[in-house]
Amino acid sequence: MRIGILTGGGDCPGLNAVIRAAVRKGSFHYDDTFVGFLEGWRGLVEDKSMPLDLQAVAGILPRGGTILRTSRTNPAKKADGLDKCIATLKRNNVEALIAIGGDDTLSVATKLYDKGVKVVGVPKTIDNDLSGTDFTFGFDTAVNIVTEAIDRVHTTAEAHNRVMVVEVMGRDAGWIAIYSGISGGADVILIPEQPFDVDKVAAKIRMRHARGRYFSIVVVAEGAKFAAGKNGPVVQGGEKDEFGHVRLGGIGNTLAQELERRTGFETRTVVLGHIQRGGSPTAFDRVLATRYGLGAIDMVHRGEFGRMAALRGNKILSVPLAEATGTNRTVDQEMLDAAFGILEDVEKEAVAG
Ligand code: F6P
């Protein structure tokens, strides 16, 4: 069978491991041939591709980024964009397509499936906010990077009697913030799901310092929102992308100023940004990404189109693409309980009210 592969949306450690696994299993076990479409859906709209064989995927398992490159191109926003994608698939004799991406990429995959394209999805995002699956690959790597950063920030915060605000990624969901906040022992964790009262955060920090601690670590997701005074998340401005997303960023600095003003404690900000998305995937993400790649190629040969490989429990299953798109998977009560479980009641009241 001739199969196309593309990677769309923000890059994510483990993309190359998915590509490698699909190409290896397809070549060894099914006699498949592959074509890699470049730069996400742009490759299909503009017919840009590269040969994808065993040689092309040799040595890419530990490499971050994606050998196919990526973009946030949305064919549905371009004149005849979806039809151009279909024409490109025909011209390249592609019988089935594996689309590796998050909500945006998979929403385009769903539209193409509705037009008759045989497509299988693989869930990707460091934010871990895709519905239909327990975990996306790339998330574990991001959490490990942030945890190491929080550990480092701890020692300098302690040395200087400072409050350190660590801004992490997480547009609609606070998975990275809550996991790394717990694993790094943060004192306050702020997530997009729960707008926060900055007076209460300041009160908690003052209370902590009054009880003899002289530094505090605050982890804040880029999409977290002040409960009062401002509307929505802090944005960097600029154009919306083709899927309608604004560029987030800046809450760390705004929050640091507000906390310093309210507490009188010297406060600094660390914005981790794209460092969270770069570099080599963790062993966990390499294995998960490999299992997704294997799952996807098996789904193609079982004819399970319009579906996405998904992790449920510890099994790779397939779920309808429609289950993965539309609504984000936000931080659940169990994780919130875990974050609150390690706080005293008086500390909980200070943040949650
Ligand atoms: O989609 C994942 C993500 O990393 C978000 O957490 C973040 O807001 C966004 O991508 C940043 O996108 P870009 O690299 O296009 O600025």
Short mmCIF file of C-alpha atoms and ligand atoms in Angstrom, two decimals:
data_model
loop_
_atom_site.label_atom_id
_atom_site.label_comp_id
_atom_site.label_asym_id
_atom_site.label_seq_id
_atom_site.Cartn_x
_atom_site.Cartn_y
_atom_site.Cartn_z
CA MET A 1 0.00 0.00 0.00
CA ARG A 2 1.21 3.56 -0.61
CA ILE A 3 0.81 5.69 2.49
CA GLY A 4 1.29 9.42 3.10
CA ILE A 5 2.43 10.84 6.46
CA LEU A 6 2.36 14.44 7.70
CA THR A 7 3.00 16.29 10.95
CA GLY A 8 0.92 19.42 11.67
CA GLY A 9 0.62 22.13 14.33
CA GLY A 10 3.23 22.94 16.96
CA ASP A 11 6.14 20.51 16.96
CA CYS A 12 6.57 18.06 19.79
CA PRO A 13 9.31 15.66 20.93
CA GLY A 14 8.46 12.18 19.62
CA LEU A 15 7.14 13.13 16.17
CA ASN A 16 10.13 11.46 14.51
CA ALA A 17 9.64 8.33 16.62
CA VAL A 18 6.05 8.01 15.30
CA ILE A 19 7.20 8.44 11.68
CA ARG A 20 10.01 5.92 12.15
CA ALA A 21 7.77 3.28 13.73
CA ALA A 22 5.09 3.58 11.03
CA VAL A 23 7.64 3.39 8.20
CA ARG A 24 9.53 0.47 9.74
CA LYS A 25 6.48 -1.66 10.49
CA GLY A 26 4.84 -0.76 7.17
CA SER A 27 8.02 -1.64 5.23
CA PHE A 28 8.90 -4.82 7.15
CA HIS A 29 5.46 -6.31 7.74
CA TYR A 30 3.12 -4.97 5.06
CA ASP A 31 5.36 -4.15 2.11
CA ASP A 32 4.12 -0.54 2.19
CA THR A 33 5.79 2.42 0.53
CA PHE A 34 5.62 5.92 2.00
CA VAL A 35 5.65 9.56 1.00
CA GLY A 36 6.21 12.33 3.56
CA PHE A 37 4.22 15.53 3.02
CA LEU A 38 6.16 18.58 4.16
CA GLU A 39 5.13 21.33 6.58
CA GLY A 40 1.82 19.94 7.72
CA TRP A 41 -1.24 20.49 5.55
CA ARG A 42 0.76 22.99 3.45
CA GLY A 43 2.50 20.00 1.89
CA LEU A 44 -0.83 18.69 0.65
CA VAL A 45 -2.17 22.05 -0.49
CA GLU A 46 1.05 22.82 -2.42
CA ASP A 47 2.14 19.25 -3.25
CA LYS A 48 5.43 19.39 -1.36
CA SER A 49 6.79 16.01 -0.35
CA MET A 50 9.86 13.89 0.26
CA PRO A 51 10.50 10.16 -0.15
CA LEU A 52 10.09 8.36 3.14
CA ASP A 53 11.89 5.05 3.25
CA LEU A 54 13.94 3.07 5.76
CA GLN A 55 17.00 5.16 5.03
CA ALA A 56 15.12 8.42 5.60
CA VAL A 57 14.01 7.30 9.06
CA ALA A 58 17.36 5.84 10.16
CA GLY A 59 18.72 7.52 13.28
CA ILE A 60 15.73 9.82 13.91
CA LEU A 61 14.33 8.13 17.06
CA PRO A 62 16.03 10.47 19.56
CA ARG A 63 15.71 13.62 17.44
CA GLY A 64 13.31 16.39 18.46
CA GLY A 65 11.32 18.38 15.90
CA THR A 66 10.10 16.56 12.80
CA ILE A 67 11.98 15.56 9.66
CA LEU A 68 8.78 16.47 7.75
CA ARG A 69 8.73 19.95 9.30
CA THR A 70 5.39 21.44 10.31
CA SER A 71 3.09 24.46 10.02
CA ARG A 72 -0.26 25.71 11.24
CA THR A 73 -1.69 25.79 7.69
CA ASN A 74 -5.46 25.28 7.58
CA PRO A 75 -6.59 24.07 4.12
CA ALA A 76 -10.22 24.73 5.07
CA LYS A 77 -9.36 28.47 5.16
CA LYS A 78 -7.94 28.48 1.61
CA ALA A 79 -9.85 28.55 -1.66
CA ASP A 80 -10.40 24.90 -2.69
CA GLY A 81 -7.85 23.95 0.00
CA LEU A 82 -9.42 20.59 0.87
CA ASP A 83 -9.90 19.68 -2.81
CA LYS A 84 -6.24 20.57 -3.45
CA CYS A 85 -5.26 18.14 -0.68
CA ILE A 86 -7.31 15.39 -2.29
CA ALA A 87 -5.79 16.13 -5.73
CA THR A 88 -2.26 15.93 -4.23
CA LEU A 89 -3.02 12.56 -2.67
CA LYS A 90 -4.27 11.26 -6.04
CA ARG A 91 -1.26 12.67 -7.93
CA ASN A 92 1.08 10.89 -5.48
CA ASN A 93 -0.93 7.64 -5.70
CA VAL A 94 -1.50 7.75 -1.95
CA GLU A 95 -4.10 5.24 -0.76
CA ALA A 96 -4.14 6.18 2.93
CA LEU A 97 -2.91 9.12 5.01
CA ILE A 98 -1.52 9.21 8.56
CA ALA A 99 -1.96 12.70 10.07
CA ILE A 100 0.03 13.31 13.25
CA GLY A 101 -1.23 16.34 15.12
CA GLY A 102 -3.40 17.95 17.73
CA ASP A 103 -6.94 19.24 17.69
CA ASP A 104 -6.42 21.55 14.69
CA THR A 105 -4.60 19.03 12.48
CA LEU A 106 -7.08 16.30 13.32
CA SER A 107 -10.08 18.56 12.65
CA VAL A 108 -8.77 18.94 9.06
CA ALA A 109 -8.24 15.15 8.92
CA THR A 110 -11.92 14.74 9.91
CA LYS A 111 -13.03 17.09 7.11
CA LEU A 112 -10.98 15.12 4.56
CA TYR A 113 -12.36 11.83 5.87
CA ASP A 114 -15.87 13.23 5.38
CA LYS A 115 -14.86 13.86 1.75
CA GLY A 116 -13.76 10.24 1.30
CA VAL A 117 -10.04 10.34 2.19
CA LYS A 118 -8.79 7.24 4.03
CA VAL A 119 -7.16 8.92 7.00
CA VAL A 120 -5.87 7.78 10.40
CA GLY A 121 -4.87 10.23 13.14
CA VAL A 122 -2.12 10.14 15.77
CA PRO A 123 -2.55 12.41 18.83
CA LYS A 124 0.23 14.93 19.45
CA THR A 125 0.63 17.93 21.72
CA ILE A 126 2.88 18.79 24.62
CA ASP A 127 -0.21 20.36 26.24
CA ASN A 128 -1.79 16.87 26.71
CA ASP A 129 -5.23 18.42 26.17
CA LEU A 130 -6.53 16.22 23.36
CA SER A 131 -9.76 14.36 24.09
CA GLY A 132 -10.11 10.66 23.38
CA THR A 133 -6.70 9.61 24.72
CA ASP A 134 -5.19 9.43 28.20
CA PHE A 135 -1.84 10.92 27.15
CA THR A 136 -0.32 12.54 24.10
CA PHE A 137 3.38 12.02 23.40
CA GLY A 138 5.63 15.03 24.04
CA PHE A 139 3.87 15.85 27.30
CA ASP A 140 6.20 13.73 29.44
CA THR A 141 9.24 15.39 27.87
CA ALA A 142 7.82 18.86 28.53
CA VAL A 143 7.03 17.97 32.16
CA ASN A 144 10.57 16.67 32.68
CA ILE A 145 12.08 19.84 31.22
CA VAL A 146 9.89 22.03 33.44
CA THR A 147 10.60 19.91 36.52
CA GLU A 148 14.32 20.30 36.02
CA ALA A 149 13.84 24.06 35.55
CA ILE A 150 11.79 24.31 38.78
CA ASP A 151 14.50 22.41 40.67
CA ARG A 152 17.08 24.91 39.43
CA VAL A 153 14.84 27.89 40.17
CA HIS A 154 14.36 26.55 43.72
CA THR A 155 18.02 26.88 44.64
CA THR A 156 18.37 30.43 43.33
CA ALA A 157 15.03 31.47 44.92
CA GLU A 158 16.24 30.09 48.24
CA ALA A 159 19.61 31.84 47.96
CA HIS A 160 17.99 35.25 47.31
CA ASN A 161 14.82 35.09 49.48
CA ARG A 162 12.77 35.55 46.33
CA VAL A 163 9.42 34.62 44.87
CA MET A 164 10.01 32.99 41.49
CA VAL A 165 7.18 32.79 38.94
CA VAL A 166 7.68 30.06 36.32
CA GLU A 167 5.50 30.49 33.21
CA VAL A 168 4.88 27.25 31.31
CA MET A 169 2.93 26.29 28.18
CA GLY A 170 -0.69 25.26 28.35
CA ARG A 171 -3.12 27.21 26.25
CA ASP A 172 -6.47 25.79 27.38
CA ALA A 173 -5.42 23.17 29.91
CA GLY A 174 -3.02 23.20 32.83
CA TRP A 175 -1.64 19.67 32.51
CA ILE A 176 2.00 20.78 32.21
CA ALA A 177 1.59 23.25 35.09
CA ILE A 178 -0.07 20.79 37.46
CA TYR A 179 2.23 17.82 36.71
CA SER A 180 5.44 19.84 36.86
CA GLY A 181 4.14 21.88 39.81
CA ILE A 182 3.58 18.69 41.78
CA SER A 183 6.82 17.04 40.67
CA GLY A 184 8.82 20.23 41.30
CA GLY A 185 7.19 20.96 44.66
CA ALA A 186 5.75 24.34 43.66
CA ASP A 187 3.96 26.38 46.34
CA VAL A 188 1.26 27.74 44.01
CA ILE A 189 0.01 26.24 40.71
CA LEU A 190 -2.23 28.35 38.47
CA ILE A 191 -4.05 26.78 35.51
CA PRO A 192 -6.37 28.00 32.74
CA GLU A 193 -9.29 25.96 34.06
CA GLN A 194 -9.55 27.97 37.29
CA PRO A 195 -9.29 31.78 37.11
CA PHE A 196 -7.34 32.90 40.16
CA ASP A 197 -7.66 35.69 42.70
CA VAL A 198 -4.26 37.39 42.85
CA ASP A 199 -4.99 38.75 46.36
CA LYS A 200 -5.40 35.18 47.62
CA VAL A 201 -2.20 34.06 45.93
CA ALA A 202 -0.35 36.97 47.56
CA ALA A 203 -1.97 36.10 50.91
CA LYS A 204 -0.75 32.53 50.66
CA ILE A 205 2.79 33.65 49.91
CA ARG A 206 2.75 36.15 52.80
CA MET A 207 1.43 33.42 55.12
CA ARG A 208 4.15 31.01 54.00
CA HIS A 209 6.86 33.58 54.60
CA ALA A 210 5.35 34.58 57.98
CA ARG A 211 5.71 30.93 59.00
CA GLY A 212 9.44 31.00 58.45
CA ARG A 213 9.94 30.22 54.75
CA TYR A 214 11.73 32.92 52.86
CA PHE A 215 11.13 31.97 49.24
CA SER A 216 8.21 30.70 47.13
CA ILE A 217 7.78 29.04 43.74
CA VAL A 218 4.70 29.85 41.63
CA VAL A 219 4.01 27.84 38.45
CA VAL A 220 1.58 29.52 36.06
CA ALA A 221 0.26 28.18 32.75
CA GLU A 222 0.39 30.68 29.90
CA GLY A 223 -3.40 30.40 29.51
CA ALA A 224 -4.22 31.05 33.21
CA LYS A 225 -6.58 33.97 33.85
CA PHE A 226 -6.99 36.58 36.57
CA ALA A 227 -10.46 36.17 38.10
CA ALA A 228 -11.03 39.93 38.17
CA GLY A 229 -9.91 43.06 36.42
CA LYS A 230 -8.76 41.53 33.14
CA ASN A 231 -10.67 39.57 30.54
CA GLY A 232 -9.22 36.32 29.25
CA PRO A 233 -5.59 35.20 29.14
CA VAL A 234 -2.60 37.53 28.71
CA VAL A 235 -1.71 37.69 25.02
CA GLN A 236 1.35 38.84 23.12
CA GLY A 237 -0.81 40.48 20.45
CA GLY A 238 -0.21 39.95 16.75
CA GLU A 239 -2.27 38.09 14.22
CA LYS A 240 -4.40 35.05 14.94
CA ASP A 241 -3.17 31.88 13.25
CA GLU A 242 -5.22 30.09 10.57
CA PHE A 243 -7.05 28.12 13.23
CA GLY A 244 -8.04 31.31 15.08
CA HIS A 245 -5.55 31.11 17.98
CA VAL A 246 -4.00 34.23 19.48
CA ARG A 247 -0.38 34.07 20.65
CA LEU A 248 -0.33 33.71 24.42
CA GLY A 249 2.46 34.75 26.76
CA GLY A 250 3.21 37.38 29.36
CA ILE A 251 1.17 36.27 32.33
CA GLY A 252 4.35 35.38 34.25
CA ASN A 253 5.63 38.98 34.22
CA THR A 254 2.23 40.52 34.93
CA LEU A 255 1.68 38.16 37.84
CA ALA A 256 5.19 38.75 39.24
CA GLN A 257 4.57 42.53 39.30
CA GLU A 258 1.20 42.08 41.03
CA LEU A 259 2.69 39.72 43.63
CA GLU A 260 5.68 41.93 44.35
CA ARG A 261 3.36 44.92 44.81
CA ARG A 262 1.09 43.02 47.20
CA THR A 263 3.71 41.13 49.22
CA GLY A 264 6.76 43.39 49.15
CA PHE A 265 8.88 40.30 48.39
CA GLU A 266 11.36 40.55 45.56
CA THR A 267 9.93 38.56 42.64
CA ARG A 268 11.41 37.30 39.36
CA THR A 269 9.93 35.53 36.33
CA VAL A 270 11.23 32.64 34.22
CA VAL A 271 9.42 32.01 30.92
CA LEU A 272 10.28 28.55 29.64
CA GLY A 273 8.54 28.94 26.26
CA HIS A 274 9.70 26.75 23.38
CA ILE A 275 12.45 25.12 25.44
CA GLN A 276 9.58 22.87 26.58
CA ARG A 277 9.01 21.71 23.00
CA GLY A 278 12.60 21.33 21.87
CA GLY A 279 15.18 18.58 22.06
CA SER A 280 15.18 14.87 22.56
CA PRO A 281 12.07 12.99 23.77
CA THR A 282 12.18 11.13 27.09
CA ALA A 283 12.27 7.32 27.05
CA PHE A 284 8.55 7.32 27.97
CA ASP A 285 7.69 9.52 24.98
CA ARG A 286 9.88 7.47 22.62
CA VAL A 287 8.02 4.32 23.61
CA LEU A 288 4.58 5.96 23.52
CA ALA A 289 5.28 7.60 20.14
CA THR A 290 6.57 4.30 18.75
CA ARG A 291 3.42 2.51 19.95
CA TYR A 292 1.25 5.22 18.31
CA GLY A 293 3.14 4.81 15.01
CA LEU A 294 2.68 1.03 15.14
CA GLY A 295 -0.97 1.44 16.10
CA ALA A 296 -1.59 3.81 13.19
CA ILE A 297 -0.08 1.53 10.55
CA ASP A 298 -2.07 -1.43 11.89
CA MET A 299 -5.24 0.68 11.76
CA VAL A 300 -4.55 1.51 8.11
CA HIS A 301 -4.31 -2.20 7.30
CA ARG A 302 -7.42 -3.03 9.31
CA GLY A 303 -9.27 -0.32 7.35
CA GLU A 304 -10.03 1.68 10.51
CA PHE A 305 -10.26 5.09 8.85
CA GLY A 306 -11.68 8.29 10.31
CA ARG A 307 -10.20 7.15 13.60
CA MET A 308 -7.26 8.03 15.83
CA ALA A 309 -4.80 5.82 17.68
CA ALA A 310 -5.41 6.41 21.39
CA LEU A 311 -3.93 5.38 24.72
CA ARG A 312 -6.55 4.05 27.14
CA GLY A 313 -5.16 2.60 30.32
CA ASN A 314 -2.01 1.04 28.96
CA LYS A 315 -3.48 -0.10 25.67
CA ILE A 316 -3.31 1.47 22.23
CA LEU A 317 -6.84 1.44 20.81
CA SER A 318 -8.59 3.35 18.06
CA VAL A 319 -11.29 5.96 18.66
CA PRO A 320 -13.33 8.05 16.19
CA LEU A 321 -11.52 11.25 15.15
CA ALA A 322 -14.65 13.15 16.14
CA GLU A 323 -14.03 12.11 19.76
CA ALA A 324 -10.63 13.80 19.72
CA THR A 325 -11.63 17.13 18.20
CA GLY A 326 -13.85 20.00 19.27
CA THR A 327 -13.43 19.97 23.04
CA ASN A 328 -10.18 20.08 24.97
CA ARG A 329 -9.46 17.60 27.72
CA THR A 330 -8.93 19.78 30.75
CA VAL A 331 -7.33 18.98 34.11
CA ASP A 332 -9.64 16.60 35.97
CA GLN A 333 -10.76 16.53 39.57
CA GLU A 334 -8.35 13.70 40.41
CA MET A 335 -5.33 15.82 39.49
CA LEU A 336 -6.76 18.86 41.27
CA ASP A 337 -7.24 16.69 44.36
CA ALA A 338 -3.64 15.52 44.06
CA ALA A 339 -2.41 19.12 43.93
CA PHE A 340 -4.59 20.11 46.88
CA GLY A 341 -3.86 16.91 48.78
CA ILE A 342 -0.35 18.05 49.61
CA LEU A 343 -1.53 21.42 50.98
CA GLU A 344 -2.77 22.20 54.49
CA ASP A 345 -6.41 23.37 54.73
CA VAL A 346 -5.34 26.88 55.57
CA GLU A 347 -3.14 26.96 52.45
CA LYS A 348 -5.99 25.67 50.27
CA GLU A 349 -8.26 28.43 51.54
CA ALA A 350 -5.61 30.99 50.71
CA VAL A 351 -5.64 30.04 47.02
CA ALA A 352 -8.99 28.37 46.32
CA GLY A 353 -11.12 30.39 48.75
O1 F6P B 1 0.07 23.74 20.79
C1 F6P B 1 0.96 23.63 21.80
C2 F6P B 1 1.61 24.94 22.13
O2 F6P B 1 2.89 24.63 22.57
C3 F6P B 1 0.84 25.81 23.14
O3 F6P B 1 1.06 25.44 24.46
C4 F6P B 1 1.36 27.18 22.82
O4 F6P B 1 0.44 28.18 23.21
C5 F6P B 1 1.51 27.15 21.36
O5 F6P B 1 1.75 25.80 21.01
C6 F6P B 1 2.64 28.01 20.84
O6 F6P B 1 2.62 27.94 19.46
P1 F6P B 1 3.70 28.59 18.49
O7 F6P B 1 4.93 27.75 18.53
O8 F6P B 1 3.04 28.54 17.15
O9 F6P B 1 3.96 29.96 18.97
#
